[in-house]
Amino acid sequence: MDTQNQCDIIPMPRIGDKAPEFKASTTQGEIIFPGQFSGSWVILFSHPADFTPVCTSEFITFASLQDQFAKANCKLVGLSVDGLYSHIAWLRTIQEKIEYRGMKNVEVKFPLIDDVTMEVAKKYGMIQPGESSTKAVRAVFFIDPKGIIRAIIYYPLSLGRNFDELYRVVIALQTADAFSCATPADWRPGDDVIVPAPGTCDAAKERMQGKPDMTCYDWFFSTRKIDKEKVLDAILKK
Ligand code: BEZ
């Protein structure tokens, strides 16, 4: 069976699905996914290949943010279809030889999965033959503490990810859960969040009365303030 057909018969995981299970060898030993990560948020992400420039810039950046993600109860797990020895040699090169944008001596402490068989990459729809049938695209799966996929972002091989955005997604998802709200365009902690719609303009006006922390833009669009400190207190580990 060619790669195109193999990818066609495995349904791609979607938002709201349970994260597909697998066992894998990694640079930090064997992992059982997602069971071993129960109780934490996890970002499972793929990169096309070790020893390539965009991926190297991404790994240095992500690894320098690993403590920031850990404070948000979010673990990182990387994957490419390279083998363990390649992963180990590449991560050692990153730590010992590469200085990029002031980041140097960066140790990647999170597991990097050996997926030479492409078994995991195919399970997660990371092999997208229109882009490459031999390399994973830059996929990012945000998985919650119950093992449910909450957001997915895909990037092509040529485009390095924005790690501020990945962090923003983790914080926004946790805020939505903690405060039963949604988050508007470009939301960051401290910005107003979206609350259930008032339903009518009269209800919107009524809702506003005596509640300076609320804004009703129309019957379908209402927000309220939540202080940045309150958001961060609810989310970040002390
Ligand atoms: C890179 O990371 O630079 C890269 C990897 C695969 C294809 C193209 C670019």
PDB file of C-alpha atoms and ligand atoms in Angstrom:
ATOM      1  CA  MET A   1       0.000   0.000   0.000  1.00  0.00           C
ATOM      2  CA  ASP A   2       1.494   3.427  -0.801  1.00  0.00           C
ATOM      3  CA  THR A   3       1.803   6.189   1.782  1.00  0.00           C
ATOM      4  CA  GLN A   4      -1.120   8.133   0.364  1.00  0.00           C
ATOM      5  CA  ASN A   5      -3.473   5.180   0.861  1.00  0.00           C
ATOM      6  CA  GLN A   6      -2.144   4.314   4.308  1.00  0.00           C
ATOM      7  CA  CYS A   7      -2.773   7.891   5.453  1.00  0.00           C
ATOM      8  CA  ASP A   8      -6.216   7.864   3.901  1.00  0.00           C
ATOM      9  CA  ILE A   9      -7.454   4.914   5.954  1.00  0.00           C
ATOM     10  CA  ILE A  10      -6.436   6.289   9.364  1.00  0.00           C
ATOM     11  CA  PRO A  11      -8.945   8.924  10.430  1.00  0.00           C
ATOM     12  CA  MET A  12      -7.219  12.097  11.621  1.00  0.00           C
ATOM     13  CA  PRO A  13      -7.853  12.939  15.265  1.00  0.00           C
ATOM     14  CA  ARG A  14     -10.080  15.943  15.750  1.00  0.00           C
ATOM     15  CA  ILE A  15     -10.799  18.499  18.441  1.00  0.00           C
ATOM     16  CA  GLY A  16     -12.888  16.821  21.157  1.00  0.00           C
ATOM     17  CA  ASP A  17     -11.498  13.316  20.424  1.00  0.00           C
ATOM     18  CA  LYS A  18      -9.604  11.277  22.987  1.00  0.00           C
ATOM     19  CA  ALA A  19      -5.907  11.512  22.124  1.00  0.00           C
ATOM     20  CA  PRO A  20      -4.924   8.278  20.307  1.00  0.00           C
ATOM     21  CA  GLU A  21      -2.917   5.966  22.554  1.00  0.00           C
ATOM     22  CA  PHE A  22       0.603   4.784  21.856  1.00  0.00           C
ATOM     23  CA  LYS A  23       3.761   3.533  23.534  1.00  0.00           C
ATOM     24  CA  ALA A  24       7.059   4.921  22.215  1.00  0.00           C
ATOM     25  CA  SER A  25      10.803   5.161  22.782  1.00  0.00           C
ATOM     26  CA  THR A  26      11.971   8.698  23.439  1.00  0.00           C
ATOM     27  CA  THR A  27      15.098  10.589  24.445  1.00  0.00           C
ATOM     28  CA  GLN A  28      13.741  10.402  28.028  1.00  0.00           C
ATOM     29  CA  GLY A  29      12.903   6.668  27.982  1.00  0.00           C
ATOM     30  CA  GLU A  30       9.695   4.886  27.080  1.00  0.00           C
ATOM     31  CA  ILE A  31       6.438   6.808  27.339  1.00  0.00           C
ATOM     32  CA  ILE A  32       2.844   5.617  27.445  1.00  0.00           C
ATOM     33  CA  PHE A  33       0.702   8.275  25.861  1.00  0.00           C
ATOM     34  CA  PRO A  34      -1.538   9.924  26.941  1.00  0.00           C
ATOM     35  CA  GLY A  35      -2.024   7.851  30.142  1.00  0.00           C
ATOM     36  CA  GLN A  36       1.303   8.794  31.674  1.00  0.00           C
ATOM     37  CA  PHE A  37       0.441  12.489  31.307  1.00  0.00           C
ATOM     38  CA  SER A  38      -2.967  12.270  32.961  1.00  0.00           C
ATOM     39  CA  GLY A  39      -3.548  15.341  35.157  1.00  0.00           C
ATOM     40  CA  SER A  40      -1.309  17.594  33.023  1.00  0.00           C
ATOM     41  CA  TRP A  41      -1.865  19.513  29.855  1.00  0.00           C
ATOM     42  CA  VAL A  42       0.394  18.252  27.067  1.00  0.00           C
ATOM     43  CA  ILE A  43       1.552  19.731  23.801  1.00  0.00           C
ATOM     44  CA  LEU A  44       2.388  16.870  21.427  1.00  0.00           C
ATOM     45  CA  PHE A  45       4.184  18.377  18.459  1.00  0.00           C
ATOM     46  CA  SER A  46       5.988  17.069  15.407  1.00  0.00           C
ATOM     47  CA  HIS A  47       8.853  18.455  13.370  1.00  0.00           C
ATOM     48  CA  PRO A  48       9.980  17.325   9.909  1.00  0.00           C
ATOM     49  CA  ALA A  49      13.573  16.299  10.574  1.00  0.00           C
ATOM     50  CA  ASP A  50      16.503  16.506  12.980  1.00  0.00           C
ATOM     51  CA  PHE A  51      19.530  18.535  11.846  1.00  0.00           C
ATOM     52  CA  THR A  52      17.496  21.015   9.818  1.00  0.00           C
ATOM     53  CA  PRO A  53      17.518  24.772  10.370  1.00  0.00           C
ATOM     54  CA  VAL A  54      13.861  25.684  10.985  1.00  0.00           C
ATOM     55  CA  CYS A  55      13.462  22.731  13.378  1.00  0.00           C
ATOM     56  CA  THR A  56      16.644  23.703  15.216  1.00  0.00           C
ATOM     57  CA  SER A  57      15.415  27.272  15.704  1.00  0.00           C
ATOM     58  CA  GLU A  58      12.112  25.846  16.998  1.00  0.00           C
ATOM     59  CA  PHE A  59      13.702  23.412  19.429  1.00  0.00           C
ATOM     60  CA  ILE A  60      15.982  26.023  20.949  1.00  0.00           C
ATOM     61  CA  THR A  61      13.012  28.365  21.373  1.00  0.00           C
ATOM     62  CA  PHE A  62      10.624  25.740  22.768  1.00  0.00           C
ATOM     63  CA  ALA A  63      13.242  24.304  25.115  1.00  0.00           C
ATOM     64  CA  SER A  64      14.017  27.755  26.504  1.00  0.00           C
ATOM     65  CA  LEU A  65      10.318  28.102  27.347  1.00  0.00           C
ATOM     66  CA  GLN A  66       9.919  24.641  28.909  1.00  0.00           C
ATOM     67  CA  ASP A  67       9.846  25.992  32.503  1.00  0.00           C
ATOM     68  CA  GLN A  68       7.236  28.600  31.531  1.00  0.00           C
ATOM     69  CA  PHE A  69       5.002  25.845  30.092  1.00  0.00           C
ATOM     70  CA  ALA A  70       5.662  23.665  33.175  1.00  0.00           C
ATOM     71  CA  LYS A  71       4.355  26.480  35.421  1.00  0.00           C
ATOM     72  CA  ALA A  72       1.135  26.327  33.413  1.00  0.00           C
ATOM     73  CA  ASN A  73       0.973  22.563  34.135  1.00  0.00           C
ATOM     74  CA  CYS A  74       1.796  21.853  30.499  1.00  0.00           C
ATOM     75  CA  LYS A  75       4.306  19.185  29.435  1.00  0.00           C
ATOM     76  CA  LEU A  76       5.955  19.069  26.025  1.00  0.00           C
ATOM     77  CA  VAL A  77       6.447  15.973  23.863  1.00  0.00           C
ATOM     78  CA  GLY A  78       8.179  16.185  20.474  1.00  0.00           C
ATOM     79  CA  LEU A  79       8.190  13.729  17.579  1.00  0.00           C
ATOM     80  CA  SER A  80       9.842  13.233  14.237  1.00  0.00           C
ATOM     81  CA  VAL A  81      10.268  10.204  12.015  1.00  0.00           C
ATOM     82  CA  ASP A  82      13.986  10.105  12.857  1.00  0.00           C
ATOM     83  CA  GLY A  83      15.518   7.473  15.149  1.00  0.00           C
ATOM     84  CA  LEU A  84      16.738   7.792  18.703  1.00  0.00           C
ATOM     85  CA  TYR A  85      20.458   8.091  17.866  1.00  0.00           C
ATOM     86  CA  SER A  86      19.765  10.943  15.468  1.00  0.00           C
ATOM     87  CA  HIS A  87      17.614  12.669  18.111  1.00  0.00           C
ATOM     88  CA  ILE A  88      20.318  12.296  20.767  1.00  0.00           C
ATOM     89  CA  ALA A  89      23.069  13.580  18.452  1.00  0.00           C
ATOM     90  CA  TRP A  90      20.946  16.536  17.311  1.00  0.00           C
ATOM     91  CA  LEU A  91      19.918  17.579  20.842  1.00  0.00           C
ATOM     92  CA  ARG A  92      23.561  17.327  21.937  1.00  0.00           C
ATOM     93  CA  THR A  93      24.604  19.553  19.000  1.00  0.00           C
ATOM     94  CA  ILE A  94      21.916  22.066  19.951  1.00  0.00           C
ATOM     95  CA  GLN A  95      23.148  22.176  23.537  1.00  0.00           C
ATOM     96  CA  GLU A  96      26.847  22.205  22.830  1.00  0.00           C
ATOM     97  CA  LYS A  97      27.220  24.184  19.623  1.00  0.00           C
ATOM     98  CA  ILE A  98      24.263  26.372  18.724  1.00  0.00           C
ATOM     99  CA  GLU A  99      23.686  29.894  19.936  1.00  0.00           C
ATOM    100  CA  TYR A 100      20.564  31.407  18.439  1.00  0.00           C
ATOM    101  CA  ARG A 101      19.068  34.794  19.329  1.00  0.00           C
ATOM    102  CA  GLY A 102      20.862  34.874  22.656  1.00  0.00           C
ATOM    103  CA  MET A 103      19.743  31.332  23.542  1.00  0.00           C
ATOM    104  CA  LYS A 104      22.671  29.014  24.153  1.00  0.00           C
ATOM    105  CA  ASN A 105      23.591  25.868  26.057  1.00  0.00           C
ATOM    106  CA  VAL A 106      19.920  24.919  25.835  1.00  0.00           C
ATOM    107  CA  GLU A 107      19.109  21.473  27.187  1.00  0.00           C
ATOM    108  CA  VAL A 108      15.974  19.856  25.771  1.00  0.00           C
ATOM    109  CA  LYS A 109      14.524  18.162  28.851  1.00  0.00           C
ATOM    110  CA  PHE A 110      11.244  17.011  27.327  1.00  0.00           C
ATOM    111  CA  PRO A 111      10.902  13.665  25.492  1.00  0.00           C
ATOM    112  CA  LEU A 112      11.484  13.484  21.744  1.00  0.00           C
ATOM    113  CA  ILE A 113       9.799  10.426  20.233  1.00  0.00           C
ATOM    114  CA  ASP A 114      11.613   8.028  17.907  1.00  0.00           C
ATOM    115  CA  ASP A 115       9.022   7.345  15.202  1.00  0.00           C
ATOM    116  CA  VAL A 116      11.013   5.774  12.385  1.00  0.00           C
ATOM    117  CA  THR A 117       8.061   3.504  11.588  1.00  0.00           C
ATOM    118  CA  MET A 118       5.795   6.604  11.284  1.00  0.00           C
ATOM    119  CA  GLU A 119       3.225   4.718  13.339  1.00  0.00           C
ATOM    120  CA  VAL A 120       2.510   7.587  15.730  1.00  0.00           C
ATOM    121  CA  ALA A 121       2.823  10.266  13.044  1.00  0.00           C
ATOM    122  CA  LYS A 122       0.199   8.489  10.948  1.00  0.00           C
ATOM    123  CA  LYS A 123      -2.126   7.994  13.923  1.00  0.00           C
ATOM    124  CA  TYR A 124      -2.044  11.748  14.508  1.00  0.00           C
ATOM    125  CA  GLY A 125      -2.346  12.817  10.858  1.00  0.00           C
ATOM    126  CA  MET A 126       1.141  14.320  10.942  1.00  0.00           C
ATOM    127  CA  ILE A 127       2.107  12.807   7.579  1.00  0.00           C
ATOM    128  CA  GLN A 128       0.388  14.932   4.984  1.00  0.00           C
ATOM    129  CA  PRO A 129       1.503  13.579   1.592  1.00  0.00           C
ATOM    130  CA  GLY A 130       0.671  16.759  -0.331  1.00  0.00           C
ATOM    131  CA  GLU A 131       3.399  18.437   1.746  1.00  0.00           C
ATOM    132  CA  SER A 132       5.706  15.417   2.288  1.00  0.00           C
ATOM    133  CA  SER A 133       5.180  11.667   2.419  1.00  0.00           C
ATOM    134  CA  THR A 134       8.499  11.079   4.221  1.00  0.00           C
ATOM    135  CA  LYS A 135       8.456  13.801   6.886  1.00  0.00           C
ATOM    136  CA  ALA A 136       5.938  14.951   9.475  1.00  0.00           C
ATOM    137  CA  VAL A 137       4.476  18.423   9.056  1.00  0.00           C
ATOM    138  CA  ARG A 138       4.727  20.819  12.008  1.00  0.00           C
ATOM    139  CA  ALA A 139       1.648  19.631  13.916  1.00  0.00           C
ATOM    140  CA  VAL A 140       0.682  20.853  17.391  1.00  0.00           C
ATOM    141  CA  PHE A 141      -1.877  18.970  19.505  1.00  0.00           C
ATOM    142  CA  PHE A 142      -3.071  20.572  22.746  1.00  0.00           C
ATOM    143  CA  ILE A 143      -4.291  17.792  25.043  1.00  0.00           C
ATOM    144  CA  ASP A 144      -6.046  18.430  28.348  1.00  0.00           C
ATOM    145  CA  PRO A 145      -5.506  16.664  31.701  1.00  0.00           C
ATOM    146  CA  LYS A 146      -8.238  14.156  30.807  1.00  0.00           C
ATOM    147  CA  GLY A 147      -6.525  13.209  27.546  1.00  0.00           C
ATOM    148  CA  ILE A 148      -8.931  15.099  25.265  1.00  0.00           C
ATOM    149  CA  ILE A 149      -7.617  16.982  22.220  1.00  0.00           C
ATOM    150  CA  ARG A 150      -8.630  20.608  22.731  1.00  0.00           C
ATOM    151  CA  ALA A 151      -6.887  22.392  19.853  1.00  0.00           C
ATOM    152  CA  ILE A 152      -4.811  21.451  16.814  1.00  0.00           C
ATOM    153  CA  ILE A 153      -2.566  23.652  14.673  1.00  0.00           C
ATOM    154  CA  TYR A 154      -0.697  22.545  11.560  1.00  0.00           C
ATOM    155  CA  TYR A 155       2.131  24.408   9.845  1.00  0.00           C
ATOM    156  CA  PRO A 156       3.982  23.479   6.647  1.00  0.00           C
ATOM    157  CA  LEU A 157       7.634  22.459   6.565  1.00  0.00           C
ATOM    158  CA  SER A 158       8.909  25.927   5.689  1.00  0.00           C
ATOM    159  CA  LEU A 159       7.178  27.854   8.487  1.00  0.00           C
ATOM    160  CA  GLY A 160       8.592  27.985  12.019  1.00  0.00           C
ATOM    161  CA  ARG A 161       5.981  28.171  14.770  1.00  0.00           C
ATOM    162  CA  ASN A 162       5.222  31.133  17.017  1.00  0.00           C
ATOM    163  CA  PHE A 163       5.741  29.834  20.545  1.00  0.00           C
ATOM    164  CA  ASP A 164       4.107  32.850  22.189  1.00  0.00           C
ATOM    165  CA  GLU A 165       0.957  31.791  20.365  1.00  0.00           C
ATOM    166  CA  LEU A 166       1.266  28.184  21.580  1.00  0.00           C
ATOM    167  CA  TYR A 167       1.570  29.482  25.163  1.00  0.00           C
ATOM    168  CA  ARG A 168      -1.373  31.838  24.604  1.00  0.00           C
ATOM    169  CA  VAL A 169      -3.496  28.881  23.432  1.00  0.00           C
ATOM    170  CA  VAL A 170      -2.672  26.858  26.584  1.00  0.00           C
ATOM    171  CA  ILE A 171      -3.524  29.793  28.876  1.00  0.00           C
ATOM    172  CA  ALA A 172      -6.703  30.653  26.942  1.00  0.00           C
ATOM    173  CA  LEU A 173      -7.976  27.052  27.055  1.00  0.00           C
ATOM    174  CA  GLN A 174      -7.316  26.857  30.792  1.00  0.00           C
ATOM    175  CA  THR A 175      -9.015  30.224  31.333  1.00  0.00           C
ATOM    176  CA  ALA A 176     -12.074  29.073  29.380  1.00  0.00           C
ATOM    177  CA  ASP A 177     -12.287  26.000  31.645  1.00  0.00           C
ATOM    178  CA  ALA A 178     -11.652  27.848  34.916  1.00  0.00           C
ATOM    179  CA  PHE A 179     -14.088  30.735  34.287  1.00  0.00           C
ATOM    180  CA  SER A 180     -16.667  29.118  31.944  1.00  0.00           C
ATOM    181  CA  CYS A 181     -16.036  31.735  29.277  1.00  0.00           C
ATOM    182  CA  ALA A 182     -14.679  32.079  25.748  1.00  0.00           C
ATOM    183  CA  THR A 183     -11.762  34.290  24.703  1.00  0.00           C
ATOM    184  CA  PRO A 184     -11.960  36.851  21.888  1.00  0.00           C
ATOM    185  CA  ALA A 185      -9.529  37.649  19.086  1.00  0.00           C
ATOM    186  CA  ASP A 186      -5.958  38.173  20.239  1.00  0.00           C
ATOM    187  CA  TRP A 187      -6.975  37.620  23.874  1.00  0.00           C
ATOM    188  CA  ARG A 188      -4.296  37.717  26.533  1.00  0.00           C
ATOM    189  CA  PRO A 189      -4.647  37.511  30.347  1.00  0.00           C
ATOM    190  CA  GLY A 190      -6.073  40.820  31.579  1.00  0.00           C
ATOM    191  CA  ASP A 191      -8.261  41.334  28.502  1.00  0.00           C
ATOM    192  CA  ASP A 192     -12.046  40.968  28.757  1.00  0.00           C
ATOM    193  CA  VAL A 193     -13.505  37.494  28.200  1.00  0.00           C
ATOM    194  CA  ILE A 194     -16.710  36.544  26.410  1.00  0.00           C
ATOM    195  CA  VAL A 195     -19.697  35.419  28.492  1.00  0.00           C
ATOM    196  CA  PRO A 196     -23.005  33.853  27.379  1.00  0.00           C
ATOM    197  CA  ALA A 197     -24.982  36.140  25.074  1.00  0.00           C
ATOM    198  CA  PRO A 198     -27.697  38.293  26.694  1.00  0.00           C
ATOM    199  CA  GLY A 199     -30.206  37.252  23.972  1.00  0.00           C
ATOM    200  CA  THR A 200     -31.928  40.619  23.371  1.00  0.00           C
ATOM    201  CA  CYS A 201     -30.854  44.276  23.372  1.00  0.00           C
ATOM    202  CA  ASP A 202     -33.124  44.912  26.385  1.00  0.00           C
ATOM    203  CA  ALA A 203     -31.524  42.048  28.264  1.00  0.00           C
ATOM    204  CA  ALA A 204     -28.133  43.459  27.303  1.00  0.00           C
ATOM    205  CA  LYS A 205     -29.044  46.899  28.740  1.00  0.00           C
ATOM    206  CA  GLU A 206     -30.424  45.281  31.895  1.00  0.00           C
ATOM    207  CA  ARG A 207     -27.340  43.169  32.332  1.00  0.00           C
ATOM    208  CA  MET A 208     -25.119  46.234  32.130  1.00  0.00           C
ATOM    209  CA  GLN A 209     -26.868  48.050  34.973  1.00  0.00           C
ATOM    210  CA  GLY A 210     -24.704  48.253  38.058  1.00  0.00           C
ATOM    211  CA  LYS A 211     -22.095  45.982  36.517  1.00  0.00           C
ATOM    212  CA  PRO A 212     -19.202  48.116  35.368  1.00  0.00           C
ATOM    213  CA  ASP A 213     -17.143  44.998  34.694  1.00  0.00           C
ATOM    214  CA  MET A 214     -19.478  44.021  31.821  1.00  0.00           C
ATOM    215  CA  THR A 215     -19.744  45.262  28.257  1.00  0.00           C
ATOM    216  CA  CYS A 216     -22.673  44.277  26.035  1.00  0.00           C
ATOM    217  CA  TYR A 217     -21.891  45.034  22.408  1.00  0.00           C
ATOM    218  CA  ASP A 218     -25.207  43.606  21.179  1.00  0.00           C
ATOM    219  CA  TRP A 219     -27.680  40.832  22.003  1.00  0.00           C
ATOM    220  CA  PHE A 220     -25.193  38.182  20.856  1.00  0.00           C
ATOM    221  CA  PHE A 221     -21.931  39.629  22.144  1.00  0.00           C
ATOM    222  CA  SER A 222     -21.147  40.306  25.789  1.00  0.00           C
ATOM    223  CA  THR A 223     -17.866  40.464  27.718  1.00  0.00           C
ATOM    224  CA  ARG A 224     -16.676  40.855  31.274  1.00  0.00           C
ATOM    225  CA  LYS A 225     -13.426  41.815  32.898  1.00  0.00           C
ATOM    226  CA  ILE A 226     -11.278  39.300  34.719  1.00  0.00           C
ATOM    227  CA  ASP A 227      -8.131  40.699  36.255  1.00  0.00           C
ATOM    228  CA  LYS A 228      -4.894  39.346  34.916  1.00  0.00           C
ATOM    229  CA  GLU A 229      -3.849  38.317  38.448  1.00  0.00           C
ATOM    230  CA  LYS A 230      -7.060  36.333  38.889  1.00  0.00           C
ATOM    231  CA  VAL A 231      -6.468  34.481  35.627  1.00  0.00           C
ATOM    232  CA  LEU A 232      -2.841  33.747  36.415  1.00  0.00           C
ATOM    233  CA  ASP A 233      -3.669  32.737  40.013  1.00  0.00           C
ATOM    234  CA  ALA A 234      -6.154  30.181  38.711  1.00  0.00           C
ATOM    235  CA  ILE A 235      -3.700  28.717  36.242  1.00  0.00           C
ATOM    236  CA  LEU A 236      -0.091  29.028  37.152  1.00  0.00           C
ATOM    237  CA  LYS A 237       1.613  26.752  39.652  1.00  0.00           C
ATOM    238  CA  LYS A 238       3.294  28.725  42.401  1.00  0.00           C
TER     239      LYS A 238
HETATM  240  C1  BEZ B   1      13.824  22.839   8.402  1.00  0.00           C
HETATM  241  O1  BEZ B   1      13.534  22.577   9.562  1.00  0.00           O
HETATM  242  O2  BEZ B   1      14.603  23.738   8.112  1.00  0.00           O
HETATM  243  C2  BEZ B   1      13.180  22.064   7.283  1.00  0.00           C
HETATM  244  C3  BEZ B   1      12.893  20.718   7.474  1.00  0.00           C
HETATM  245  C4  BEZ B   1      12.329  20.018   6.446  1.00  0.00           C
HETATM  246  C5  BEZ B   1      12.041  20.641   5.256  1.00  0.00           C
HETATM  247  C6  BEZ B   1      12.292  21.989   5.089  1.00  0.00           C
HETATM  248  C7  BEZ B   1      12.862  22.716   6.136  1.00  0.00           C
END
